[in-house]
mmCIF file of C-alpha atoms and ligand atoms in Angstrom:
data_model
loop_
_atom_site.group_PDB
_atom_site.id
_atom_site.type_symbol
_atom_site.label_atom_id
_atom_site.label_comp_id
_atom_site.label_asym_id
_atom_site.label_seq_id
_atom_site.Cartn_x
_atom_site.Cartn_y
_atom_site.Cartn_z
ATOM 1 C CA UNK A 1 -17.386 12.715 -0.073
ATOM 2 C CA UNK A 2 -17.939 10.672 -3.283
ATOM 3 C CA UNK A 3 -20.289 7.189 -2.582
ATOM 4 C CA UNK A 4 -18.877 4.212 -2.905
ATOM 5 C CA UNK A 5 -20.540 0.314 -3.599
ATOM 6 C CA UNK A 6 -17.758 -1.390 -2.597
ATOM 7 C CA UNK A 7 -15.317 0.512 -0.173
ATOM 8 C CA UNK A 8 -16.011 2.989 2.655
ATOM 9 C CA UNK A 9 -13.658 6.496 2.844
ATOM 10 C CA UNK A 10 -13.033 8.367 6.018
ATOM 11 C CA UNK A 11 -11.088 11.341 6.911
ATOM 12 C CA UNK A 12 -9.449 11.441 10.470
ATOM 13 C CA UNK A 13 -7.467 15.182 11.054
ATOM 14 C CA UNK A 14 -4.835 14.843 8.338
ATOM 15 C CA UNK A 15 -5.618 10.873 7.614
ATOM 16 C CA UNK A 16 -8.124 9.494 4.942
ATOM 17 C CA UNK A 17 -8.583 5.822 5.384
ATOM 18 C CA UNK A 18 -10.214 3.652 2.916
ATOM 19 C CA UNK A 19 -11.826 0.520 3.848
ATOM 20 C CA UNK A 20 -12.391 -2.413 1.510
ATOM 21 C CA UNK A 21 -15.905 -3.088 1.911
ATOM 22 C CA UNK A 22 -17.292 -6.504 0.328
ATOM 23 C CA UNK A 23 -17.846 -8.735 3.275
ATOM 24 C CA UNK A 24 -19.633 -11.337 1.234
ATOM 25 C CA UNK A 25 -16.639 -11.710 -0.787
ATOM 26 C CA UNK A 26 -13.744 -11.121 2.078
ATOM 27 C CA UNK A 27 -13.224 -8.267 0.123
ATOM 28 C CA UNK A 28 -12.134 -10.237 -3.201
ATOM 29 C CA UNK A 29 -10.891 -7.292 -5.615
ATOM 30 C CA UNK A 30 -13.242 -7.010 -8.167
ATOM 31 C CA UNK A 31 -12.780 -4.356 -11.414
ATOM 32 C CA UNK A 32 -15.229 -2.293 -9.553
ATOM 33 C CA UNK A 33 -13.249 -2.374 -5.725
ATOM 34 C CA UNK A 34 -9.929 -1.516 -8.305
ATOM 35 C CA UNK A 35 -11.782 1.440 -9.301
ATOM 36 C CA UNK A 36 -13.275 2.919 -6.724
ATOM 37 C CA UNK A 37 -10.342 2.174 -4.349
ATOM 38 C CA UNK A 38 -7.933 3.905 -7.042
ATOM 39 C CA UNK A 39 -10.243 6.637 -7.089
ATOM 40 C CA UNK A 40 -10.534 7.530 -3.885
ATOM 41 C CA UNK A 41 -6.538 7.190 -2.955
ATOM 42 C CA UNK A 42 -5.760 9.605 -5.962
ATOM 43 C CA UNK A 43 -8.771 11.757 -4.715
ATOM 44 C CA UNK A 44 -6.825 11.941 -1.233
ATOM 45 C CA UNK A 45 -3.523 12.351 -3.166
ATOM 46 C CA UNK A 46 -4.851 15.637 -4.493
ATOM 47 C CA UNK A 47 -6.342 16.538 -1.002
ATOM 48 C CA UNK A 48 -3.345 18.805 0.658
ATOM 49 C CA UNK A 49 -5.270 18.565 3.577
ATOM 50 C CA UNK A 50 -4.377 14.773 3.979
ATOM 51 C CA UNK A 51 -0.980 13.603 5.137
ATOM 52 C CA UNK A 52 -1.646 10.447 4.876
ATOM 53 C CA UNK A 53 -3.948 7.236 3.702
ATOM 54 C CA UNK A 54 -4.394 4.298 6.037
ATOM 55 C CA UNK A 55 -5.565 1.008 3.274
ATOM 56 C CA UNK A 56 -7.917 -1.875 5.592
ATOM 57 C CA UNK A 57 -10.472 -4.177 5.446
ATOM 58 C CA UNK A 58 -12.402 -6.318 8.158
ATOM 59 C CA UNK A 59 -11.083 -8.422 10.833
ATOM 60 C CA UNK A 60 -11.084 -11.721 8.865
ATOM 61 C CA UNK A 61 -9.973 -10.346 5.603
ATOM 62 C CA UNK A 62 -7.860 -7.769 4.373
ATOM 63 C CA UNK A 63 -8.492 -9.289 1.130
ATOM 64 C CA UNK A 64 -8.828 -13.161 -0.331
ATOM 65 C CA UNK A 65 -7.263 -12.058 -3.523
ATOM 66 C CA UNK A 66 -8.832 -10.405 -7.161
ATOM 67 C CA UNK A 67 -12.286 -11.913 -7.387
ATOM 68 C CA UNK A 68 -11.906 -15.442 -8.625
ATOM 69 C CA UNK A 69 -15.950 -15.554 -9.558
ATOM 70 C CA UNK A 70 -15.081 -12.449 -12.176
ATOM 71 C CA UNK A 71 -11.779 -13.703 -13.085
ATOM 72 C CA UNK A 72 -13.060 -17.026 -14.290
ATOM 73 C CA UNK A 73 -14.690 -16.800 -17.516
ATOM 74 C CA UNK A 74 -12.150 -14.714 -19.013
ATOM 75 C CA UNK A 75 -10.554 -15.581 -22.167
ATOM 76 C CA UNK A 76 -6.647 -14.859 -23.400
ATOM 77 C CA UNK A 77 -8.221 -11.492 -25.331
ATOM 78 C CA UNK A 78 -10.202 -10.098 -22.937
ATOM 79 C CA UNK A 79 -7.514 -10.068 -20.100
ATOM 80 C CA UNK A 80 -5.360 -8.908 -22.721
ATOM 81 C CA UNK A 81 -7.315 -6.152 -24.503
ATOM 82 C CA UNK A 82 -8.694 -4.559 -21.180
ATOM 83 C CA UNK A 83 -5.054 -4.869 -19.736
ATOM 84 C CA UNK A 84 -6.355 -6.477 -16.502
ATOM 85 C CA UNK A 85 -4.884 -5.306 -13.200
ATOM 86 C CA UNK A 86 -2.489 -2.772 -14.810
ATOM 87 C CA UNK A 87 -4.734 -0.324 -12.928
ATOM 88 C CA UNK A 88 -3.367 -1.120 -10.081
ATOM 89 C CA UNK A 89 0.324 0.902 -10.964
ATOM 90 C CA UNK A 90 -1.876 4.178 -10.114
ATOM 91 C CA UNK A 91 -1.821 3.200 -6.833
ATOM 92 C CA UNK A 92 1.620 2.575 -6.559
ATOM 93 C CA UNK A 93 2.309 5.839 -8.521
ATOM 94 C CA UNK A 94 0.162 8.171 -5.290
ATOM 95 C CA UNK A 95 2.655 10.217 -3.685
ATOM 96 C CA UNK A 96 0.790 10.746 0.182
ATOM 97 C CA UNK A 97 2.394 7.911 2.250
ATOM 98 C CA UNK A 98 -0.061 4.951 2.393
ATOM 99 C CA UNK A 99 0.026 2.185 5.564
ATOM 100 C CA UNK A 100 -1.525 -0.891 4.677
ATOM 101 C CA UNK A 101 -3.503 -2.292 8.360
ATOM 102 C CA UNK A 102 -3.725 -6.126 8.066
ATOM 103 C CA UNK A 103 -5.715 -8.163 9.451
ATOM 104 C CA UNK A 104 -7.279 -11.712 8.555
ATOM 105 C CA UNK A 105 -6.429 -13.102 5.389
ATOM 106 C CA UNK A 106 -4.150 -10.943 2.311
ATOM 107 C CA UNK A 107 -3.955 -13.562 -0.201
ATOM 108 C CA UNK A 108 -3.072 -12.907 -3.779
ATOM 109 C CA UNK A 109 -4.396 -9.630 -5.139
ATOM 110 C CA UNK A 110 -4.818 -8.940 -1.638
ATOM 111 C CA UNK A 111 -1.110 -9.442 -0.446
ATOM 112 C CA UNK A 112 -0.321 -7.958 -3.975
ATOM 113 C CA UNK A 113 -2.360 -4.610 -2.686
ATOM 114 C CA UNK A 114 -0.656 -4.636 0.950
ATOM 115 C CA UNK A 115 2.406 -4.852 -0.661
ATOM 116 C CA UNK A 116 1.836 -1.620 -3.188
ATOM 117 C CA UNK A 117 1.983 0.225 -0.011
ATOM 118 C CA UNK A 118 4.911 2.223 1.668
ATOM 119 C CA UNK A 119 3.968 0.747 5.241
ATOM 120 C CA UNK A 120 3.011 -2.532 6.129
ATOM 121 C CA UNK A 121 1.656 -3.031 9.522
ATOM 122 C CA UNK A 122 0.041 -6.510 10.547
ATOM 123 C CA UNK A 123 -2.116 -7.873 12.995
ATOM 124 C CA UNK A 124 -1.473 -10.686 14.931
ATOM 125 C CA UNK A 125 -3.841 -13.286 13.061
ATOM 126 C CA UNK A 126 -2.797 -11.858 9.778
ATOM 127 C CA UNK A 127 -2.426 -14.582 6.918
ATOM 128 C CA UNK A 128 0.057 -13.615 3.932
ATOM 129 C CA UNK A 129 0.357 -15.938 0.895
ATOM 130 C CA UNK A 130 0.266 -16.231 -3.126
ATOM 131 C CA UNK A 131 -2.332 -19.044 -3.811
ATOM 132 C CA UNK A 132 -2.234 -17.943 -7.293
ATOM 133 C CA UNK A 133 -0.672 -21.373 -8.308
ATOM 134 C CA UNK A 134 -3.508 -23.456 -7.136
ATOM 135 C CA UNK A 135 -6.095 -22.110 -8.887
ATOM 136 C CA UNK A 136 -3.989 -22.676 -12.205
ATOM 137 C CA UNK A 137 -2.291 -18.678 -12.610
ATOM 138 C CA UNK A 138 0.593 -16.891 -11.167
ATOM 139 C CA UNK A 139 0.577 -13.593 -9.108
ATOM 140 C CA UNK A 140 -0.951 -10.835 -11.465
ATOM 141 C CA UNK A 141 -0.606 -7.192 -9.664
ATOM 142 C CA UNK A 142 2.879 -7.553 -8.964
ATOM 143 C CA UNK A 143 3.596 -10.335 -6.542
ATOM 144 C CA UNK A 144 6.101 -12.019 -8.050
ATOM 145 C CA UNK A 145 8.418 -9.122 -7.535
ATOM 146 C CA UNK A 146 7.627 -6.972 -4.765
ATOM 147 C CA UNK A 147 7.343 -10.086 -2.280
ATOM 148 C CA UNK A 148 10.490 -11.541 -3.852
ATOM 149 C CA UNK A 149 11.826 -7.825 -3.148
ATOM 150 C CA UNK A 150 10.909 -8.361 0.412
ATOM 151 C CA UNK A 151 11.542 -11.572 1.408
ATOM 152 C CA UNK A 152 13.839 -12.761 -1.147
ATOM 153 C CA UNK A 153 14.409 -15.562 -3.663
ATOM 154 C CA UNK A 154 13.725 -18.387 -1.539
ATOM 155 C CA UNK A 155 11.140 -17.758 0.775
ATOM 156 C CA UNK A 156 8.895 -15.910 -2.450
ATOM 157 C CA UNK A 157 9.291 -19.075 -4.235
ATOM 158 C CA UNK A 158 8.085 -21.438 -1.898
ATOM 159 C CA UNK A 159 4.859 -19.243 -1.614
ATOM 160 C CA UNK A 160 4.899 -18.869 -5.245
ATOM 161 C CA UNK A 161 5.392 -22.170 -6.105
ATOM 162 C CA UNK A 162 3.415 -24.079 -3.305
ATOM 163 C CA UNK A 163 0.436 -21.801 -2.551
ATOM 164 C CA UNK A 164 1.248 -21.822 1.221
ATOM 165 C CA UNK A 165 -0.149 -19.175 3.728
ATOM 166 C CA UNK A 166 2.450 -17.347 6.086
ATOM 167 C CA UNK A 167 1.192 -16.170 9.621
ATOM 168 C CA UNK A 168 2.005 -12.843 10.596
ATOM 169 C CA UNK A 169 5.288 -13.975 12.879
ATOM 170 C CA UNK A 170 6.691 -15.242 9.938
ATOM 171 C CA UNK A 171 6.392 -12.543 7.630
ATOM 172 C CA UNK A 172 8.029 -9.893 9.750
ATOM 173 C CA UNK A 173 10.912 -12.147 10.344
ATOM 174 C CA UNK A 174 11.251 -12.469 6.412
ATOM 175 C CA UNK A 175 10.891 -8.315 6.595
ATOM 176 C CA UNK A 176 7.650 -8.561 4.594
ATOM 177 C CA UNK A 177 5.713 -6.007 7.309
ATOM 178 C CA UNK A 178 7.199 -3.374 9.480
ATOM 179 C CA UNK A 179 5.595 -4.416 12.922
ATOM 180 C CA UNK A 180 2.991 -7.172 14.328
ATOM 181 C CA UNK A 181 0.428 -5.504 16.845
ATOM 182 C CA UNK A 182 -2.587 -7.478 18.476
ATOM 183 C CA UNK A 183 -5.470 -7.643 16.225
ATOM 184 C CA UNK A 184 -7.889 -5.377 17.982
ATOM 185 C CA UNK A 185 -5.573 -2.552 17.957
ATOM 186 C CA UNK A 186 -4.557 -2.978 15.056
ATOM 187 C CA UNK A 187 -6.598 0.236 13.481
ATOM 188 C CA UNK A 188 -5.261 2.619 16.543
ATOM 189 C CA UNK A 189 -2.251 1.909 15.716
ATOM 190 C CA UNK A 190 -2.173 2.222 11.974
ATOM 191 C CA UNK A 191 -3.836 5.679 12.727
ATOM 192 C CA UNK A 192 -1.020 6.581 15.240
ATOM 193 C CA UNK A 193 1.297 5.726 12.356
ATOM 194 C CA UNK A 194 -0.685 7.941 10.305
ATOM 195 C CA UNK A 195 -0.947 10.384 11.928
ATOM 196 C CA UNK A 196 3.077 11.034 12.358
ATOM 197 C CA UNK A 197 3.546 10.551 9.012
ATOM 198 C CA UNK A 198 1.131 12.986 8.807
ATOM 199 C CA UNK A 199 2.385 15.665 11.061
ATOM 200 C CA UNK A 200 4.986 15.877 8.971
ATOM 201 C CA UNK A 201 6.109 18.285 6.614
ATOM 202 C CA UNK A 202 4.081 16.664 3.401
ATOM 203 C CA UNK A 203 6.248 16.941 0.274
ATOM 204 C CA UNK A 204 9.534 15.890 2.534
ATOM 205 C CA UNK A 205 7.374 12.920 3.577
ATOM 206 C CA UNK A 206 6.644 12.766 -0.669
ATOM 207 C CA UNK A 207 10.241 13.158 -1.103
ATOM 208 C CA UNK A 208 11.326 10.442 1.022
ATOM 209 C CA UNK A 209 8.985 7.853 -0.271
ATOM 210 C CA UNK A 210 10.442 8.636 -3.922
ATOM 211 C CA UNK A 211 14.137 8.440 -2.218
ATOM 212 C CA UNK A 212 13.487 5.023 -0.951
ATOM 213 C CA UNK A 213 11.114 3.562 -3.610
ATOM 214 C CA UNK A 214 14.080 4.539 -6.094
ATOM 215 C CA UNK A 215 16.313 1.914 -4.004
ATOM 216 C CA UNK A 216 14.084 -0.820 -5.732
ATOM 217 C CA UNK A 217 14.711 0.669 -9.941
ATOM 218 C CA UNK A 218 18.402 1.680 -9.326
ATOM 219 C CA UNK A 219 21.610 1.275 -8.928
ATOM 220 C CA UNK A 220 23.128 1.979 -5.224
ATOM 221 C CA UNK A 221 25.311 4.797 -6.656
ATOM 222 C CA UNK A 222 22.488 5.999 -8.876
ATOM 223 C CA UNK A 223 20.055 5.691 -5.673
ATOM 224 C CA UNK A 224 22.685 7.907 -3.496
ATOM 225 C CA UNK A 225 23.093 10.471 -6.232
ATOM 226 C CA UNK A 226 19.512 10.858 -6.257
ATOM 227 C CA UNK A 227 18.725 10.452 -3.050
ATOM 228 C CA UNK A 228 21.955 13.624 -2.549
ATOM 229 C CA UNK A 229 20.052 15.653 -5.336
ATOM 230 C CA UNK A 230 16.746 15.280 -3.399
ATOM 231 C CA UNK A 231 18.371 16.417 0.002
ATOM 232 C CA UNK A 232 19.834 19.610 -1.426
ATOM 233 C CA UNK A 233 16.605 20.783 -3.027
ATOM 234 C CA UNK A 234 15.090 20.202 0.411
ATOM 235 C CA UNK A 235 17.123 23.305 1.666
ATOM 236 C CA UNK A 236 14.897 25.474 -0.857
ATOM 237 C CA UNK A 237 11.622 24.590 1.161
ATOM 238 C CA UNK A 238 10.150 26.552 4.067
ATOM 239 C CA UNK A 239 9.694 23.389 6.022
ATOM 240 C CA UNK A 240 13.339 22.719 6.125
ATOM 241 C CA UNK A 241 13.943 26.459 7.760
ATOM 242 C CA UNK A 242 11.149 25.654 9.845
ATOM 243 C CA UNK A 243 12.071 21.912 11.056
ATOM 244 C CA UNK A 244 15.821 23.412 11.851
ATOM 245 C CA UNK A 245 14.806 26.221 13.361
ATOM 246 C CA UNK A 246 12.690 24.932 15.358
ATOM 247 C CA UNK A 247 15.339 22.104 16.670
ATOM 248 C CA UNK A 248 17.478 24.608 17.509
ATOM 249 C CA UNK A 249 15.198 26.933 19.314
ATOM 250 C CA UNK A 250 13.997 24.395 21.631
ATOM 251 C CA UNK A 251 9.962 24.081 19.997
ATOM 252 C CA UNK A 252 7.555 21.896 17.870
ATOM 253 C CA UNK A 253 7.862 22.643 14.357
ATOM 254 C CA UNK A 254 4.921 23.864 12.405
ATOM 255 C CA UNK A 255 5.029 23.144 9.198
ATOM 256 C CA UNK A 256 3.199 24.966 6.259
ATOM 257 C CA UNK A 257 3.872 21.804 4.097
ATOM 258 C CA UNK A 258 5.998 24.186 1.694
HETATM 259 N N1 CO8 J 301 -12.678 -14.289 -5.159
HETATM 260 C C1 CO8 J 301 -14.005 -14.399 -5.128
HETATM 261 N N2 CO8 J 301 -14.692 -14.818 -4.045
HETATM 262 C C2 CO8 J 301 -13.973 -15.129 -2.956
HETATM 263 C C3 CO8 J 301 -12.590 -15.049 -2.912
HETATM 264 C C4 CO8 J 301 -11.911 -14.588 -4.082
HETATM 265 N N3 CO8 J 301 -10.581 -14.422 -4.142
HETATM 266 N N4 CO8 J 301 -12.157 -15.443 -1.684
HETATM 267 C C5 CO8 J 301 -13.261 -15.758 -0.981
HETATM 268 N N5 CO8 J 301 -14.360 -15.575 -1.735
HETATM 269 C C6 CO8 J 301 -15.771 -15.814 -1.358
HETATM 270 C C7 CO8 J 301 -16.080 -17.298 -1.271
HETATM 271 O O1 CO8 J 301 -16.361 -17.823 -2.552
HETATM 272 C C8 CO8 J 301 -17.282 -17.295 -0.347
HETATM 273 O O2 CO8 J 301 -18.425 -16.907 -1.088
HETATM 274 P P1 CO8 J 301 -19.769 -17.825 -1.036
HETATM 275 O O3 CO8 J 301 -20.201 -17.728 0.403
HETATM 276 O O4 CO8 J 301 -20.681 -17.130 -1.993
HETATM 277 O O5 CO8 J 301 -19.352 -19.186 -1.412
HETATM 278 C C9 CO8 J 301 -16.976 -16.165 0.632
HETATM 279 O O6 CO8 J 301 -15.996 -15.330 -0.025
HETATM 280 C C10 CO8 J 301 -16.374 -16.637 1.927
HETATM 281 O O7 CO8 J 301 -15.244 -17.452 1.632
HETATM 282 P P2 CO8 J 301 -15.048 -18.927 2.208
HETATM 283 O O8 CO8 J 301 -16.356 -19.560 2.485
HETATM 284 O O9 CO8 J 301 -14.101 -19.646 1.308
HETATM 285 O O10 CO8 J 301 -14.323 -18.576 3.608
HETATM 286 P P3 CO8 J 301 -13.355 -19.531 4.440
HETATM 287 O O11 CO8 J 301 -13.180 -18.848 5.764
HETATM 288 O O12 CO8 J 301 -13.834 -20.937 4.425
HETATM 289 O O13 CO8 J 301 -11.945 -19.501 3.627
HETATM 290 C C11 CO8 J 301 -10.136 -18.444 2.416
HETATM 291 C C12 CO8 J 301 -11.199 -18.318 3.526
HETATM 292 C C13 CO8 J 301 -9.074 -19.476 2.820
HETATM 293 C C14 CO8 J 301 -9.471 -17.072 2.258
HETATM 294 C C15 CO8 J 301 -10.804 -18.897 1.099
HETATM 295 O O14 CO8 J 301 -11.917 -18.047 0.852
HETATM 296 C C16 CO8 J 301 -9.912 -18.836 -0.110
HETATM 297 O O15 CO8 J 301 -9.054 -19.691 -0.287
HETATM 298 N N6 CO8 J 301 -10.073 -17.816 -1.003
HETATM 299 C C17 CO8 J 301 -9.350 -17.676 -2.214
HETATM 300 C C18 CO8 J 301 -7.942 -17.201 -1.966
HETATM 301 C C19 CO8 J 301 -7.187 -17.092 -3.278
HETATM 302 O O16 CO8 J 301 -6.945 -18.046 -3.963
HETATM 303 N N7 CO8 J 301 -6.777 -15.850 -3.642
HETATM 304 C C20 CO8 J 301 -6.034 -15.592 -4.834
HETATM 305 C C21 CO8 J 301 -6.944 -15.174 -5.936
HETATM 306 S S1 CO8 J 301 -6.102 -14.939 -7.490
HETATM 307 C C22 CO8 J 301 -5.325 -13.402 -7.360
HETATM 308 O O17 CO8 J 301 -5.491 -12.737 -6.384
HETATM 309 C C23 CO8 J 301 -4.429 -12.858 -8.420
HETATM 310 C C24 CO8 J 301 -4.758 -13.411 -9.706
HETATM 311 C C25 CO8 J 301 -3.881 -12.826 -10.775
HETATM 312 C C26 CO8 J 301 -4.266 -13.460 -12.076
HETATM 313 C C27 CO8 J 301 -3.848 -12.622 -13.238
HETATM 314 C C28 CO8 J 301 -4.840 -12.807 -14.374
HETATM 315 C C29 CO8 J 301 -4.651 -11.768 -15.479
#
């Protein structure tokens, strides 16, 4: 496996996991974490071996947000010219499922990353929030629509506009993650979720990522239509013969992720 400075990659069965890896920083997201964390979810992407990628960091910090220290001395042009954060759309563009495990603190960036992913799972002393505001910005990788997405108008711009922290109760009532577990199992249980996702058949788990992230560009009658294309395609794959047959004979399916 490539080496990384500032992340660590795994590979559990059909999981890879990356883990943000800058304790010193709470795992601020520097140009270099944006890298090598791009590189190694696209690396897994291309891996048909993996079913799925499980995105962490430490107990106190899934991330404190893009690295304020790097950000600072930044003028208009060079934020402009090197098209800062707009690196972060490759993430969003992988097609293996991704679960986002978070614990600690996902401020800014850090929410902003947990957010790019398809599941959301939080630990109990997890801390959601856009402080972007008080250090003088606004959200920059995307927060200012995928949370309002999630949570909706009001609730995205009170965070927005006041800077204010959410605890983990509060953003799973506003439907910001999918489920709250107790911090120290956190990790089990985003692997668990993993590793469903990937038992599955891999490009009808592909297929129904695309179906549902189309609900956020589209229409709801353009969304169904595709969403109908999608399904009848899905009869020209080996894994749909196999996961029927296999209902109706009474088995586990095996899929040859065909
Ligand atoms: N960037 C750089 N360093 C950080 C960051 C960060 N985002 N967060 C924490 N650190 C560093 C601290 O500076 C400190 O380093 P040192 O020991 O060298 O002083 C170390 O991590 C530990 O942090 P603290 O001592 O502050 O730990 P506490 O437990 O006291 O506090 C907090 C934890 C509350 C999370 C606190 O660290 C904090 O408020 N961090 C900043 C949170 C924040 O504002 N995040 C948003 C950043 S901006 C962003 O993400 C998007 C910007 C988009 C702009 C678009 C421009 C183009």
């Amino acid at each position: 496996m490539t080496e990384y400075q500032t992340i660590l990659t795994d590979q559990k069965n059909r999981v890879g996991i990356i883990t943000l890896n800058r304790p010193e920083a709470l795992n601020a997201l520097n140009l270099q974490v944006m890298r090598e964390v791009i590189e190694a979810a696209q690396a897994f992407d291309r891996d048909p071996e993996i079913g799925c990628i499980v995105i962490t960091g430490s107990a106190k910090a899934f991330a404190a947000g893009a690295d304020i220290k790097e950000m600072q001395p930044n003028t208009y042009m060079d934020v402009y010219l090197q098209d800062w954060f707009s690196a972060w759309d490759r993430l969003a563009e992988v097609r293996t499922p991704t679960v986002a495990a978070v614990s600690g603190y996902a401020l800014g960036g850090g929410c902003e990353l947990a957010m790019i992913c398809d599941v959301l799972l939080a630990g109990d002393n997890a801390k959601f929030g856009q402080p972007e505001i008080k250090l003088g910005v606004i959200p920059g990788i995307g927060g200012s629509q995928r949370l309002t997405r999630a949570v909706g108008k009001a609730k995205a711009m009170e965070l927005c506009l006041t800077g204010r922290m959410m605890d983990a109760e509060e953003a799973e009532r506003a439907g910001l993650v999918s489920r709250i577990v107790p911090a120290a199992d956190l990790l089990d249980e985003a692997m668990s979720v993993a590793d469903t996702i990937a038992g599955m058949s891999l490009p009808i788990a592909m297929m129904a990522k695309e179906a549902v992230n189309r609900a956020f560009e589209t229409t709801l009658a353009e969304g169904v239509r595709f969403e109908r294309r999608v399904f009848h395609a899905i009869f020209a794959t080996a894994d749909q013969k196999e996961g029927m047959a296999a209902f109706v004979e009474k088995r586990k399916p095996s899929f040859q992720h065909r």
